[in-house]
Tab-separated table of C-alpha atoms and ligand atoms in Angstrom:
chain	number	residue	atom	x	y	z
A	1	MET	CA	-19.362	80.287	143.527
A	2	PRO	CA	-16.385	80.231	145.652
A	3	SER	CA	-14.718	83.710	145.434
A	4	THR	CA	-11.112	84.717	145.720
A	5	ALA	CA	-9.749	87.989	147.034
A	6	THR	CA	-9.015	89.943	143.951
A	7	GLU	CA	-6.567	92.784	144.270
A	8	GLN	CA	-8.130	95.752	142.734
A	9	THR	CA	-5.838	96.242	139.757
A	10	THR	CA	-7.218	98.523	137.164
A	11	LEU	CA	-7.790	95.537	134.859
A	12	ALA	CA	-9.769	93.730	137.734
A	13	ALA	CA	-12.000	96.712	137.985
A	14	LYS	CA	-12.499	96.810	134.154
A	15	LEU	CA	-13.273	92.986	134.166
A	16	ILE	CA	-15.743	93.246	137.035
A	17	ARG	CA	-17.627	96.124	135.234
A	18	ARG	CA	-17.676	93.911	131.938
A	19	ILE	CA	-19.057	90.943	133.892
A	20	GLU	CA	-21.646	93.025	135.533
A	21	THR	CA	-22.895	94.267	132.307
A	22	ASP	CA	-22.455	91.171	130.044
A	23	GLY	CA	-22.305	88.209	132.385
A	24	PRO	CA	-19.591	85.743	133.107
A	25	ILE	CA	-16.654	85.331	130.594
A	26	SER	CA	-14.884	82.188	129.559
A	27	VAL	CA	-11.401	81.310	130.981
A	28	SER	CA	-10.103	82.104	127.445
A	29	GLU	CA	-11.645	85.566	127.446
A	30	PHE	CA	-10.203	86.031	130.955
A	31	MET	CA	-6.695	84.971	129.880
A	32	THR	CA	-6.949	87.140	126.695
A	33	ALA	CA	-7.794	90.293	128.821
A	34	CYS	CA	-5.161	89.424	131.382
A	35	LEU	CA	-2.354	88.827	128.816
A	36	ALA	CA	-3.162	91.046	125.933
A	37	ASP	CA	-5.467	93.916	127.003
A	38	PRO	CA	-4.198	96.874	125.129
A	39	GLU	CA	-3.825	99.059	128.156
A	40	HIS	CA	-3.427	96.646	131.041
A	41	GLY	CA	-2.510	93.200	129.638
A	42	TYR	CA	0.560	91.474	131.111
A	43	TYR	CA	2.318	91.086	127.762
A	44	THR	CA	1.414	94.498	126.475
A	45	ARG	CA	2.583	96.412	129.598
A	46	HIS	CA	5.890	95.116	130.851
A	47	ASP	CA	8.941	92.928	130.697
A	48	PRO	CA	8.059	89.621	132.397
A	49	LEU	CA	11.406	87.954	131.931
A	50	GLY	CA	14.528	87.540	133.903
A	51	ARG	CA	15.476	87.684	137.543
A	52	SER	CA	13.752	90.875	138.277
A	53	GLY	CA	10.629	89.753	136.198
A	54	ASP	CA	8.260	86.919	136.949
A	55	PHE	CA	9.985	83.978	135.487
A	56	ILE	CA	13.262	82.728	133.632
A	57	THR	CA	13.144	80.940	130.337
A	58	ALA	CA	15.579	78.578	128.797
A	59	PRO	CA	17.315	81.012	126.421
A	60	GLU	CA	17.949	83.236	129.585
A	61	ILE	CA	19.563	80.373	131.520
A	62	SER	CA	22.336	79.594	129.022
A	63	GLN	CA	23.503	80.787	125.498
A	64	ILE	CA	23.823	77.014	124.610
A	65	PHE	CA	20.053	76.736	124.253
A	66	GLY	CA	19.793	79.346	121.563
A	67	GLU	CA	22.999	78.142	119.846
A	68	LEU	CA	21.706	74.669	119.511
A	69	ILE	CA	18.538	75.898	117.944
A	70	GLY	CA	20.631	77.903	115.575
A	71	ILE	CA	22.443	74.815	114.453
A	72	TRP	CA	19.110	73.126	114.056
A	73	CYS	CA	17.910	76.067	111.871
A	74	LEU	CA	21.045	75.809	109.804
A	75	ALA	CA	20.579	72.043	109.220
A	76	ALA	CA	16.913	72.512	108.179
A	77	TRP	CA	17.963	75.229	105.723
A	78	GLN	CA	20.631	73.039	104.264
A	79	ALA	CA	18.128	70.253	103.997
A	80	MET	CA	15.875	72.624	102.287
A	81	GLY	CA	18.497	73.068	99.610
A	82	SER	CA	20.007	76.181	101.038
A	83	PRO	CA	17.544	78.669	99.440
A	84	ASP	CA	19.066	82.020	98.822
A	85	ARG	CA	16.158	83.689	100.356
A	86	PHE	CA	13.942	82.413	103.159
A	87	VAL	CA	12.202	83.814	106.251
A	88	LEU	CA	13.615	82.950	109.671
A	89	ALA	CA	10.714	83.591	112.164
A	90	GLU	CA	10.263	83.472	115.861
A	91	LEU	CA	7.014	83.591	117.720
A	92	GLY	CA	7.144	85.413	121.020
A	93	PRO	CA	10.962	86.151	121.032
A	94	GLY	CA	11.089	87.652	124.540
A	95	ARG	CA	14.207	89.645	124.931
A	96	GLY	CA	15.715	88.411	121.590
A	97	THR	CA	18.189	86.261	123.333
A	98	LEU	CA	17.294	83.092	121.691
A	99	MET	CA	17.398	84.587	118.104
A	100	ALA	CA	20.724	86.272	118.867
A	101	ASP	CA	22.456	83.144	120.111
A	102	ALA	CA	20.901	81.164	117.190
A	103	LEU	CA	22.141	83.551	114.682
A	104	ARG	CA	25.719	83.778	116.206
A	105	ALA	CA	25.884	79.943	115.875
A	106	ALA	CA	24.208	79.582	112.486
A	107	ARG	CA	26.021	82.430	110.795
A	108	LEU	CA	29.302	80.618	111.113
A	109	ARG	CA	28.092	78.905	107.923
A	110	PRO	CA	28.330	81.549	105.049
A	111	GLY	CA	25.155	82.245	103.110
A	112	PHE	CA	22.646	81.528	105.922
A	113	GLY	CA	22.738	84.971	107.420
A	114	ASP	CA	22.538	86.616	103.962
A	115	ALA	CA	19.664	84.551	102.802
A	116	ALA	CA	17.606	84.981	106.025
A	117	THR	CA	14.938	87.640	106.567
A	118	ILE	CA	14.380	87.736	110.343
A	119	ALA	CA	10.753	88.123	111.208
A	120	LEU	CA	9.664	88.454	114.783
A	121	VAL	CA	5.941	87.926	116.013
A	122	GLU	CA	5.479	90.106	119.082
A	123	ILE	CA	2.906	92.180	120.713
A	124	ASN	CA	4.918	93.722	123.576
A	125	GLU	CA	6.411	97.116	122.604
A	126	GLY	CA	8.945	97.035	125.387
A	127	LEU	CA	10.209	93.604	124.381
A	128	LYS	CA	10.486	94.816	120.720
A	129	THR	CA	12.925	97.248	121.767
A	130	ALA	CA	14.858	94.623	123.701
A	131	GLN	CA	14.842	92.441	120.702
A	132	ARG	CA	16.086	95.186	118.442
A	133	THR	CA	19.048	95.727	120.899
A	134	ALA	CA	19.870	92.143	121.275
A	135	LEU	CA	20.047	91.723	117.420
A	136	GLN	CA	21.612	95.053	116.532
A	137	ASP	CA	24.988	93.548	115.425
A	138	LEU	CA	23.431	90.597	113.794
A	139	ALA	CA	20.287	91.419	111.846
A	140	THR	CA	17.659	93.996	110.849
A	141	PRO	CA	14.480	92.289	111.834
A	142	ILE	CA	10.837	93.032	110.901
A	143	TRP	CA	8.140	92.673	113.327
A	144	VAL	CA	4.495	91.540	112.825
A	145	ASP	CA	1.814	90.919	115.471
A	146	ARG	CA	0.233	87.651	114.135
A	147	PRO	CA	1.917	84.450	112.578
A	148	ASP	CA	-0.360	84.803	109.474
A	149	ALA	CA	1.265	88.273	108.623
A	150	LEU	CA	4.708	86.719	108.174
A	151	PRO	CA	6.259	87.455	104.844
A	152	SER	CA	5.742	84.703	102.196
A	153	GLY	CA	8.359	82.225	100.836
A	154	PRO	CA	10.381	79.270	102.426
A	155	LEU	CA	9.953	79.547	106.158
A	156	ILE	CA	11.865	78.315	109.289
A	157	VAL	CA	9.795	79.121	112.330
A	158	ILE	CA	10.768	78.617	115.974
A	159	ALA	CA	9.041	79.294	119.270
A	160	ASN	CA	10.007	78.781	122.794
A	161	GLU	CA	7.419	79.366	125.544
A	162	PHE	CA	5.009	81.102	123.094
A	163	PHE	CA	2.067	78.571	123.021
A	164	ASP	CA	1.866	78.330	126.766
A	165	ALA	CA	0.857	81.945	126.849
A	166	LEU	CA	-2.103	81.546	124.450
A	167	PRO	CA	-5.623	81.592	125.977
A	168	ILE	CA	-7.290	78.267	126.700
A	169	ARG	CA	-10.887	77.216	127.304
A	170	GLN	CA	-11.601	74.786	130.163
A	171	PHE	CA	-14.443	72.173	130.028
A	172	VAL	CA	-15.574	70.440	133.248
A	173	ARG	CA	-17.357	67.106	133.436
A	174	THR	CA	-20.388	67.400	135.671
A	175	ASP	CA	-23.069	64.871	136.467
A	176	LYS	CA	-25.205	66.464	133.766
A	177	GLY	CA	-22.440	66.352	130.943
A	178	TRP	CA	-19.842	68.921	130.047
A	179	ALA	CA	-19.891	72.545	131.215
A	180	GLU	CA	-17.494	75.475	130.584
A	181	ARG	CA	-15.564	76.942	133.357
A	182	MET	CA	-16.335	80.639	133.433
A	183	VAL	CA	-15.018	83.787	135.464
A	184	GLY	CA	-17.972	85.515	137.096
A	185	LEU	CA	-18.531	87.450	140.360
A	186	GLY	CA	-18.634	85.786	143.762
A	187	ASP	CA	-20.829	86.801	146.686
A	188	ASN	CA	-18.557	89.615	147.684
A	189	GLY	CA	-18.426	90.988	144.166
A	190	SER	CA	-14.834	89.907	143.308
A	191	LEU	CA	-13.784	87.571	140.555
A	192	ALA	CA	-14.780	83.757	141.003
A	193	PHE	CA	-14.959	80.747	138.910
A	194	GLY	CA	-18.156	79.123	138.110
A	195	LEU	CA	-19.639	76.643	135.573
A	196	GLN	CA	-21.917	77.191	132.608
A	197	PRO	CA	-23.614	74.227	131.041
A	198	LEU	CA	-22.826	73.638	127.383
A	199	PRO	CA	-25.826	73.569	125.291
A	200	GLU	CA	-23.798	71.660	122.674
A	201	LEU	CA	-20.414	70.216	122.589
A	202	GLY	CA	-18.307	72.512	120.391
A	203	PHE	CA	-15.210	70.516	120.951
A	204	SER	CA	-14.059	66.882	121.070
A	205	PRO	CA	-12.460	65.685	124.403
A	206	PRO	CA	-9.942	62.794	123.972
A	207	ALA	CA	-12.505	60.300	125.368
A	208	ASP	CA	-16.103	60.537	126.438
A	209	GLY	CA	-18.180	57.870	128.191
A	210	ASN	CA	-15.887	57.115	131.121
A	211	VAL	CA	-14.692	60.589	131.967
A	212	PRO	CA	-14.860	60.946	135.750
A	213	GLU	CA	-16.975	63.762	137.192
A	214	GLY	CA	-14.807	66.776	137.900
A	215	ALA	CA	-12.398	66.076	134.951
A	216	VAL	CA	-11.052	69.175	133.182
A	217	TYR	CA	-10.460	69.241	129.527
A	218	GLU	CA	-8.438	72.016	127.992
A	219	ALA	CA	-8.474	73.370	124.501
A	220	CYS	CA	-6.364	76.090	122.935
A	221	PRO	CA	-8.108	77.214	119.760
A	222	SER	CA	-5.609	79.782	118.805
A	223	ALA	CA	-2.743	77.410	119.314
A	224	THR	CA	-4.239	74.838	117.009
A	225	ALA	CA	-5.220	77.522	114.525
A	226	ILE	CA	-1.698	78.961	114.351
A	227	THR	CA	-0.142	75.422	114.000
A	228	ALA	CA	-2.523	74.214	111.320
A	229	ALA	CA	-1.904	77.482	109.262
A	230	LEU	CA	1.898	77.257	109.645
A	231	SER	CA	1.918	73.638	108.651
A	232	GLU	CA	-0.197	74.214	105.587
A	233	ARG	CA	1.982	77.110	104.523
A	234	ILE	CA	5.302	75.156	105.178
A	235	ALA	CA	3.889	72.298	103.106
A	236	HIS	CA	3.272	74.770	100.211
A	237	ASP	CA	6.290	77.176	100.409
A	238	GLY	CA	8.868	74.624	102.018
A	239	GLY	CA	10.349	74.846	105.365
A	240	ALA	CA	10.318	73.564	108.913
A	241	ALA	CA	8.994	74.448	112.408
A	242	LEU	CA	10.274	73.872	115.844
A	243	PHE	CA	8.121	74.488	118.941
A	244	ILE	CA	9.397	74.042	122.481
A	245	ASP	CA	7.274	74.428	125.473
A	246	TYR	CA	6.106	72.815	128.650
A	247	GLY	CA	3.226	70.416	128.401
A	248	HIS	CA	2.062	66.842	127.574
A	249	ALA	CA	2.630	64.744	124.577
A	250	GLU	CA	-0.380	62.507	125.394
A	251	PRO	CA	-4.029	63.697	125.315
A	252	GLY	CA	-5.337	63.957	129.002
A	253	PHE	CA	-7.422	65.803	131.616
A	254	GLY	CA	-6.406	68.131	134.177
A	255	ASP	CA	-6.601	71.845	135.129
A	256	THR	CA	-3.230	73.411	134.303
A	257	LEU	CA	-3.978	77.150	134.351
A	258	GLN	CA	-1.262	78.735	136.343
A	259	ALA	CA	-0.376	82.181	137.447
A	260	VAL	CA	3.186	83.138	138.240
A	261	ARG	CA	4.273	86.337	139.815
A	262	SER	CA	7.719	87.356	140.893
A	263	HIS	CA	8.894	83.647	140.587
A	264	ARG	CA	5.990	82.401	142.842
A	265	TYR	CA	2.709	80.691	142.120
A	266	ASP	CA	-0.199	82.981	142.446
A	267	ASP	CA	-4.036	82.623	142.385
A	268	PRO	CA	-4.943	83.063	138.667
A	269	LEU	CA	-7.825	85.392	139.739
A	270	ALA	CA	-5.890	87.422	142.184
A	271	HIS	CA	-3.811	89.889	140.146
A	272	PRO	CA	-5.307	90.348	136.642
A	273	GLY	CA	-2.767	91.789	134.183
A	274	ARG	CA	0.040	91.566	136.891
A	275	ALA	CA	0.782	87.814	136.978
A	276	ASP	CA	1.715	85.657	134.055
A	277	LEU	CA	-0.909	83.238	133.104
A	278	THR	CA	-0.178	80.111	131.356
A	279	ALA	CA	-1.362	76.558	130.684
A	280	HIS	CA	0.353	73.280	129.639
A	281	VAL	CA	0.710	72.984	125.817
A	282	ASP	CA	-1.323	69.973	124.461
A	283	PHE	CA	1.299	68.672	121.999
A	284	ALA	CA	-1.147	65.936	120.888
A	285	ALA	CA	-3.632	68.655	119.830
A	286	LEU	CA	-0.793	70.532	118.031
A	287	ALA	CA	0.269	67.381	116.214
A	288	ARG	CA	-3.276	66.765	115.036
A	289	ALA	CA	-3.534	70.301	113.871
A	290	ALA	CA	-0.232	70.174	111.984
A	291	SER	CA	-1.026	66.792	110.363
A	292	GLY	CA	-3.180	68.314	107.548
A	293	GLY	CA	-0.137	69.856	105.838
A	294	SER	CA	3.451	69.150	106.730
A	295	GLU	CA	5.162	66.003	107.871
A	296	VAL	CA	4.850	65.793	111.660
A	297	ARG	CA	7.598	64.305	113.825
A	298	PRO	CA	6.792	62.561	117.148
A	299	VAL	CA	7.063	64.973	120.132
A	300	ILE	CA	10.327	64.545	122.119
A	301	ASP	CA	11.264	65.888	125.480
A	302	GLN	CA	13.677	68.868	125.787
A	303	ALA	CA	16.452	66.761	127.452
A	304	THR	CA	16.391	64.376	124.418
A	305	PHE	CA	16.360	67.285	121.916
A	306	LEU	CA	19.226	69.041	123.620
A	307	GLU	CA	21.327	65.888	124.112
A	308	ARG	CA	20.896	64.912	120.407
A	309	MET	CA	21.840	68.480	119.373
A	310	GLY	CA	25.033	68.062	121.384
A	311	ILE	CA	24.550	70.011	124.535
A	312	ASP	CA	27.301	68.139	126.410
A	313	ILE	CA	29.895	68.866	123.689
A	314	ARG	CA	29.075	72.545	123.492
A	315	ALA	CA	29.100	72.743	127.289
A	316	GLU	CA	32.558	71.130	127.362
A	317	THR	CA	33.943	73.608	124.745
A	318	LEU	CA	32.507	76.556	126.619
A	319	ALA	CA	33.971	75.407	129.873
A	320	ARG	CA	37.495	74.627	128.593
A	321	GLY	CA	40.104	76.813	130.138
A	322	GLN	CA	37.477	78.759	132.311
A	323	ASP	CA	37.983	79.276	136.121
A	324	GLU	CA	36.033	76.928	138.497
A	325	PRO	CA	32.990	79.152	139.171
A	326	THR	CA	32.385	79.603	135.430
A	327	GLN	CA	32.603	75.932	134.890
A	328	SER	CA	30.232	74.970	137.595
A	329	ALA	CA	27.769	77.746	136.297
A	330	ILE	CA	27.829	76.016	132.858
A	331	ALA	CA	27.260	72.611	134.487
A	332	SER	CA	24.314	73.815	136.597
A	333	ALA	CA	22.762	75.610	133.521
A	334	VAL	CA	22.916	72.271	131.584
A	335	GLU	CA	21.462	70.575	134.520
A	336	ARG	CA	18.616	73.084	134.606
A	337	LEU	CA	17.871	72.724	130.901
A	338	ALA	CA	18.385	68.956	130.482
A	339	GLY	CA	18.017	67.464	133.889
A	340	THR	CA	14.991	65.162	133.892
A	341	ASP	CA	13.789	66.471	137.262
A	342	GLN	CA	14.203	70.147	136.026
A	343	MET	CA	13.123	71.322	132.551
A	344	GLY	CA	14.365	68.315	130.671
A	345	ARG	CA	11.177	66.147	130.840
A	346	LEU	CA	8.399	68.643	131.433
A	347	PHE	CA	9.401	70.649	128.385
A	348	LYS	CA	8.879	69.156	124.976
A	349	ALA	CA	10.253	69.725	121.420
A	350	PHE	CA	7.776	69.404	118.518
A	351	ALA	CA	8.659	69.709	114.840
A	352	PHE	CA	7.204	69.520	111.325
A	353	ALA	CA	8.629	70.144	107.926
A	354	SER	CA	7.730	70.157	104.233
A	355	LYS	CA	8.427	66.793	102.292
A	356	GLY	CA	11.849	65.041	102.380
A	357	ILE	CA	13.454	67.125	104.917
A	358	ASN	CA	15.903	65.580	107.439
A	359	LEU	CA	15.455	67.309	110.885
A	360	PRO	CA	18.280	66.953	113.298
A	361	ALA	CA	17.259	65.419	116.765
A	362	PHE	CA	14.025	64.259	115.193
A	363	ASP	CA	15.222	62.065	112.166
A	364	SER	CA	17.933	59.584	111.930
A	365	THR	CA	21.066	60.985	110.479
A	366	GLY	CA	21.832	57.772	108.716
B	1	LIG	N1	10.537	83.102	123.867
B	1	LIG	C1	11.042	83.915	124.805
B	1	LIG	C2	9.828	84.601	125.625
B	1	LIG	C3	8.740	83.798	126.108
B	1	LIG	S1	7.452	84.670	126.987
B	1	LIG	C4	11.932	83.139	125.882
B	1	LIG	O1	11.943	81.937	125.623
B	1	LIG	O2	12.569	83.797	126.605
B	1	LIG	C5	6.269	84.862	125.765
B	1	LIG	C6	6.614	85.678	124.536
B	1	LIG	O3	5.492	85.656	123.654
B	1	LIG	C7	6.804	87.217	124.925
B	1	LIG	O4	7.722	87.664	124.047
B	1	LIG	C8	5.362	87.804	124.736
B	1	LIG	O5	5.452	89.129	124.608
B	1	LIG	C9	4.898	87.023	123.486
B	1	LIG	N2	3.536	86.864	123.203
B	1	LIG	C10	2.622	86.626	124.127
B	1	LIG	N3	1.378	86.417	123.736
B	1	LIG	C11	1.571	86.817	122.323
B	1	LIG	C12	0.653	86.966	121.263
B	1	LIG	N4	-0.692	86.586	121.331
B	1	LIG	N5	1.064	87.282	119.960
B	1	LIG	C13	2.479	87.504	119.958
B	1	LIG	N6	3.416	87.424	120.889
B	1	LIG	C14	2.876	87.124	122.161
């Protein structure tokens, strides 16, 4: 096994002890520990977002992002017949910025705010405090730690950069068939990747037969399980879902496990619990998972979603009468969000809804 210099974080030491006792762990078990270990996990310990954190997300770039999603939620609620009670949920709300901007925009229409129970799915205690503060003049949210614990009833659920943080399993094609990529110990005793042959294939890669040796197939069982459950529930209770994340719309192969620390790429094994670990979201897999319940829309890219929701008009309104630095800051934020060489193409928007609901940006308005 090639080994990597692993900084001796407390979590690294804990993982090394675990592997010494129980043997190598899957990439999924490694990610789960790094992101959600109750004591040392990346998302349980600290605030990863913003300039001083490890990465910046779309709602932190511009208020327009959340506002347009708020308008999307408002239109979905109206298409549902403006129910006088519904749950407006967000998975992984970060600092609460997206929900705050969304509510500010959507509450311009009377009735929406009164009808909505705001429910936030979050595991990070520090971020819950930030979310409470962001929403203090807008709503009194409730928190749950899993999507299946959301209150019942009609549901509109949104998520931005939530699914990329869920643990993936990686399968590698070898000359002897498929093997699972594992995290074990290298010669020097630090964490190292290795392979474990699969006695039986507990998953279905998009194609077999002609897969080249070395090809990596990724599966995210929790993402597909969450999507399937929400889709069934929405089909039953009524509602709509909008997930935005970076990833691919076509099934494919490739190692997309990525670590980011202080706005730089990092070795995924180097700082367990101290770097953000993500993987591309496989939207084809999410679409398959959702297809058993609700009506699934084709995946579109973030640029298309934002353009159809009116990002240019909103930017123009915001910029009107402002000084030059403010105007150019708005223009560069729009470019970052919707520019095709920036977030516009890599990020995708995926939606599904109960029967007969017209979803802005996804369905024709005709
Ligand atoms: N949506 C926000 C934050 C993205 S970061 C934004 O766009 O800025 C990922 C978010 O998901 C954080 O709030 C993190 O604490 C939360 N999260 C990560 N894993 C989670 C899990 N398994 N269950 C619930 N929330 C999780």
